[in-house]
Amino acid sequence: QKEASERRELYHERQRLELCAVHALNNVLQRPCFTQEAADEICKRSLERLALGRIVGFILNVPSNVSLGFVSLPVSRKHWLAVRQLRGTYYNLDSKLKAPARIGGEGELRTFLRQFLSQGLCEVFLVVPKAVEEAGAWLNPE
């Protein structure tokens, strides 16, 4: 009884076409915030417009080769990694690394992100404070 009631309270978009990213965003936000057009527009925005000072960090979902010991298999799967800034320097906090890897300043960060995005099959999620998200302040004006 309670479970059925809770399910009715949840906003839930079902899959149509290949818009799973749009549906996932709307489902987690619990309202129809994004359309295919809006999501496409966000994806086309230049990395130069990111207001890096307002972004807490980045989560990247990137292709990763599968290996068994020293043998690399011809199989690729997705891997999540984090990027965070400390005192003006950005670091790759990939859990597969032995230690954080220095990326550098803002220019080097944009190059780092661009390299992953140019390979395709990569997503970049921004981690921002709630106030920044609500104001849409993670992007600089055009």
mmCIF file of C-alpha atoms in Angstrom:
data_model
loop_
_atom_site.group_PDB
_atom_site.id
_atom_site.type_symbol
_atom_site.label_atom_id
_atom_site.label_comp_id
_atom_site.label_asym_id
_atom_site.label_seq_id
_atom_site.Cartn_x
_atom_site.Cartn_y
_atom_site.Cartn_z
ATOM 1 C CA GLN A 1 0.000 0.000 0.000
ATOM 2 C CA LYS A 2 2.672 2.490 1.113
ATOM 3 C CA GLU A 3 5.019 1.536 -1.754
ATOM 4 C CA ALA A 4 2.307 2.049 -4.377
ATOM 5 C CA SER A 5 1.486 5.432 -2.853
ATOM 6 C CA GLU A 6 5.150 6.474 -2.901
ATOM 7 C CA ARG A 7 5.501 5.380 -6.528
ATOM 8 C CA ARG A 8 2.560 7.615 -7.496
ATOM 9 C CA GLU A 9 4.277 10.569 -5.789
ATOM 10 C CA LEU A 10 7.481 10.120 -7.788
ATOM 11 C CA TYR A 11 7.900 11.895 -11.100
ATOM 12 C CA HIS A 12 8.987 9.236 -13.618
ATOM 13 C CA GLU A 13 9.608 9.734 -17.337
ATOM 14 C CA ARG A 14 9.747 6.559 -19.390
ATOM 15 C CA GLN A 15 12.305 5.972 -22.132
ATOM 16 C CA ARG A 16 11.423 7.193 -25.614
ATOM 17 C CA LEU A 17 13.740 7.407 -28.578
ATOM 18 C CA GLU A 18 17.317 7.633 -27.265
ATOM 19 C CA LEU A 19 16.775 10.402 -24.747
ATOM 20 C CA CYS A 20 17.879 8.547 -21.612
ATOM 21 C CA ALA A 21 20.057 11.475 -20.437
ATOM 22 C CA VAL A 22 17.076 13.856 -20.621
ATOM 23 C CA HIS A 23 14.829 11.357 -18.820
ATOM 24 C CA ALA A 24 17.477 10.672 -16.154
ATOM 25 C CA LEU A 25 17.912 14.410 -15.465
ATOM 26 C CA ASN A 26 14.176 15.030 -15.257
ATOM 27 C CA ASN A 27 13.659 11.957 -13.075
ATOM 28 C CA VAL A 28 16.354 12.945 -10.586
ATOM 29 C CA LEU A 29 15.085 16.556 -10.479
ATOM 30 C CA GLN A 30 11.502 15.240 -10.151
ATOM 31 C CA ARG A 31 10.018 17.511 -12.805
ATOM 32 C CA PRO A 32 10.253 18.065 -16.577
ATOM 33 C CA CYS A 33 13.166 20.545 -16.558
ATOM 34 C CA PHE A 34 14.998 19.428 -19.703
ATOM 35 C CA THR A 35 13.949 18.826 -23.294
ATOM 36 C CA GLN A 36 16.055 17.220 -26.005
ATOM 37 C CA GLU A 37 16.681 20.683 -27.457
ATOM 38 C CA ALA A 38 17.809 22.112 -24.101
ATOM 39 C CA ALA A 39 20.134 19.162 -23.467
ATOM 40 C CA ASP A 40 21.598 19.475 -26.978
ATOM 41 C CA GLU A 41 22.186 23.207 -26.408
ATOM 42 C CA ILE A 42 24.000 22.546 -23.120
ATOM 43 C CA CYS A 43 26.247 19.990 -24.834
ATOM 44 C CA LYS A 44 27.221 22.506 -27.537
ATOM 45 C CA ARG A 45 28.388 25.178 -25.094
ATOM 46 C CA SER A 46 32.044 26.051 -25.159
ATOM 47 C CA LEU A 47 34.313 25.047 -22.289
ATOM 48 C CA GLU A 48 35.510 28.665 -22.354
ATOM 49 C CA ARG A 49 32.130 29.737 -20.922
ATOM 50 C CA LEU A 50 32.462 27.654 -17.759
ATOM 51 C CA ALA A 51 32.609 29.865 -14.660
ATOM 52 C CA LEU A 52 35.351 27.757 -13.094
ATOM 53 C CA GLY A 53 35.430 29.783 -9.873
ATOM 54 C CA ARG A 54 31.842 28.733 -9.143
ATOM 55 C CA ILE A 55 32.348 25.026 -9.894
ATOM 56 C CA VAL A 56 33.273 22.734 -6.984
ATOM 57 C CA GLY A 57 34.540 19.941 -9.217
ATOM 58 C CA PHE A 58 33.968 17.691 -12.195
ATOM 59 C CA ILE A 59 32.928 14.072 -12.544
ATOM 60 C CA LEU A 60 33.921 12.475 -15.855
ATOM 61 C CA ASN A 61 32.588 9.214 -17.272
ATOM 62 C CA VAL A 62 35.253 8.091 -19.743
ATOM 63 C CA PRO A 63 36.117 5.013 -21.811
ATOM 64 C CA SER A 64 38.621 2.782 -20.047
ATOM 65 C CA ASN A 65 40.496 -0.266 -21.313
ATOM 66 C CA VAL A 66 40.066 -3.527 -19.460
ATOM 67 C CA SER A 67 43.212 -5.323 -18.349
ATOM 68 C CA LEU A 68 44.055 -8.496 -16.488
ATOM 69 C CA GLY A 69 47.368 -7.937 -14.807
ATOM 70 C CA PHE A 70 49.759 -6.860 -17.552
ATOM 71 C CA VAL A 71 47.468 -7.988 -20.404
ATOM 72 C CA SER A 72 45.215 -5.359 -21.969
ATOM 73 C CA LEU A 73 42.012 -6.790 -23.438
ATOM 74 C CA PRO A 74 40.373 -5.428 -26.617
ATOM 75 C CA VAL A 75 37.368 -4.415 -24.530
ATOM 76 C CA SER A 76 36.409 -0.983 -23.293
ATOM 77 C CA ARG A 77 34.123 -0.074 -20.437
ATOM 78 C CA LYS A 78 33.228 3.198 -18.775
ATOM 79 C CA HIS A 79 35.117 4.580 -15.764
ATOM 80 C CA TRP A 80 34.282 7.481 -13.454
ATOM 81 C CA LEU A 81 36.902 9.953 -12.286
ATOM 82 C CA ALA A 82 36.898 13.210 -10.351
ATOM 83 C CA VAL A 83 38.688 16.515 -10.931
ATOM 84 C CA ARG A 84 39.014 19.094 -8.176
ATOM 85 C CA GLN A 85 40.877 22.368 -7.657
ATOM 86 C CA LEU A 86 43.109 23.117 -4.688
ATOM 87 C CA ARG A 87 44.643 26.589 -4.290
ATOM 88 C CA GLY A 88 44.331 27.404 -7.993
ATOM 89 C CA THR A 89 45.652 24.082 -9.300
ATOM 90 C CA TYR A 90 43.391 21.382 -10.724
ATOM 91 C CA TYR A 91 44.047 17.710 -9.986
ATOM 92 C CA ASN A 92 42.919 14.467 -11.591
ATOM 93 C CA LEU A 93 41.667 12.361 -8.668
ATOM 94 C CA ASP A 94 41.165 9.189 -10.726
ATOM 95 C CA SER A 95 40.940 6.261 -8.299
ATOM 96 C CA LYS A 96 43.082 4.174 -10.681
ATOM 97 C CA LEU A 97 46.040 6.517 -10.116
ATOM 98 C CA LYS A 98 48.511 5.902 -7.284
ATOM 99 C CA ALA A 99 48.196 9.563 -6.253
ATOM 100 C CA PRO A 100 46.411 12.719 -7.457
ATOM 101 C CA ALA A 101 47.827 13.915 -10.787
ATOM 102 C CA ARG A 102 48.425 17.643 -11.280
ATOM 103 C CA ILE A 103 46.551 19.073 -14.277
ATOM 104 C CA GLY A 104 47.465 22.743 -13.793
ATOM 105 C CA GLY A 105 45.571 26.007 -14.028
ATOM 106 C CA GLU A 106 42.355 26.919 -15.812
ATOM 107 C CA GLY A 107 43.862 26.694 -19.306
ATOM 108 C CA GLU A 108 45.300 23.251 -18.668
ATOM 109 C CA LEU A 109 41.988 22.106 -17.167
ATOM 110 C CA ARG A 110 40.082 23.180 -20.283
ATOM 111 C CA THR A 111 42.644 21.316 -22.439
ATOM 112 C CA PHE A 112 42.305 18.227 -20.204
ATOM 113 C CA LEU A 113 38.494 18.275 -20.529
ATOM 114 C CA ARG A 114 38.663 18.978 -24.273
ATOM 115 C CA GLN A 115 40.931 15.939 -24.807
ATOM 116 C CA PHE A 116 38.385 13.625 -23.186
ATOM 117 C CA LEU A 117 35.411 15.219 -24.933
ATOM 118 C CA SER A 118 37.081 15.049 -28.368
ATOM 119 C CA GLN A 119 37.396 11.264 -28.029
ATOM 120 C CA GLY A 120 33.615 10.983 -27.843
ATOM 121 C CA LEU A 121 31.793 8.583 -25.550
ATOM 122 C CA CYS A 122 32.569 10.841 -22.591
ATOM 123 C CA GLU A 123 30.315 12.758 -20.255
ATOM 124 C CA VAL A 124 31.310 15.603 -17.959
ATOM 125 C CA PHE A 125 29.199 16.433 -14.917
ATOM 126 C CA LEU A 126 29.663 19.692 -13.040
ATOM 127 C CA VAL A 127 29.465 19.703 -9.251
ATOM 128 C CA VAL A 128 28.216 23.096 -8.084
ATOM 129 C CA PRO A 129 26.612 24.534 -4.939
ATOM 130 C CA LYS A 130 22.813 24.594 -4.987
ATOM 131 C CA ALA A 131 22.696 28.405 -5.250
ATOM 132 C CA VAL A 132 24.938 28.322 -8.342
ATOM 133 C CA GLU A 133 22.747 25.658 -9.968
ATOM 134 C CA GLU A 134 19.529 27.526 -9.189
ATOM 135 C CA ALA A 135 20.921 30.766 -10.638
ATOM 136 C CA GLY A 136 22.460 29.010 -13.656
ATOM 137 C CA ALA A 137 25.684 30.756 -12.643
ATOM 138 C CA TRP A 138 28.014 27.916 -13.685
ATOM 139 C CA LEU A 139 28.304 29.545 -17.115
ATOM 140 C CA ASN A 140 29.645 32.975 -17.961
ATOM 141 C CA PRO A 141 27.369 35.088 -20.203
ATOM 142 C CA GLU A 142 28.042 34.901 -23.937
#
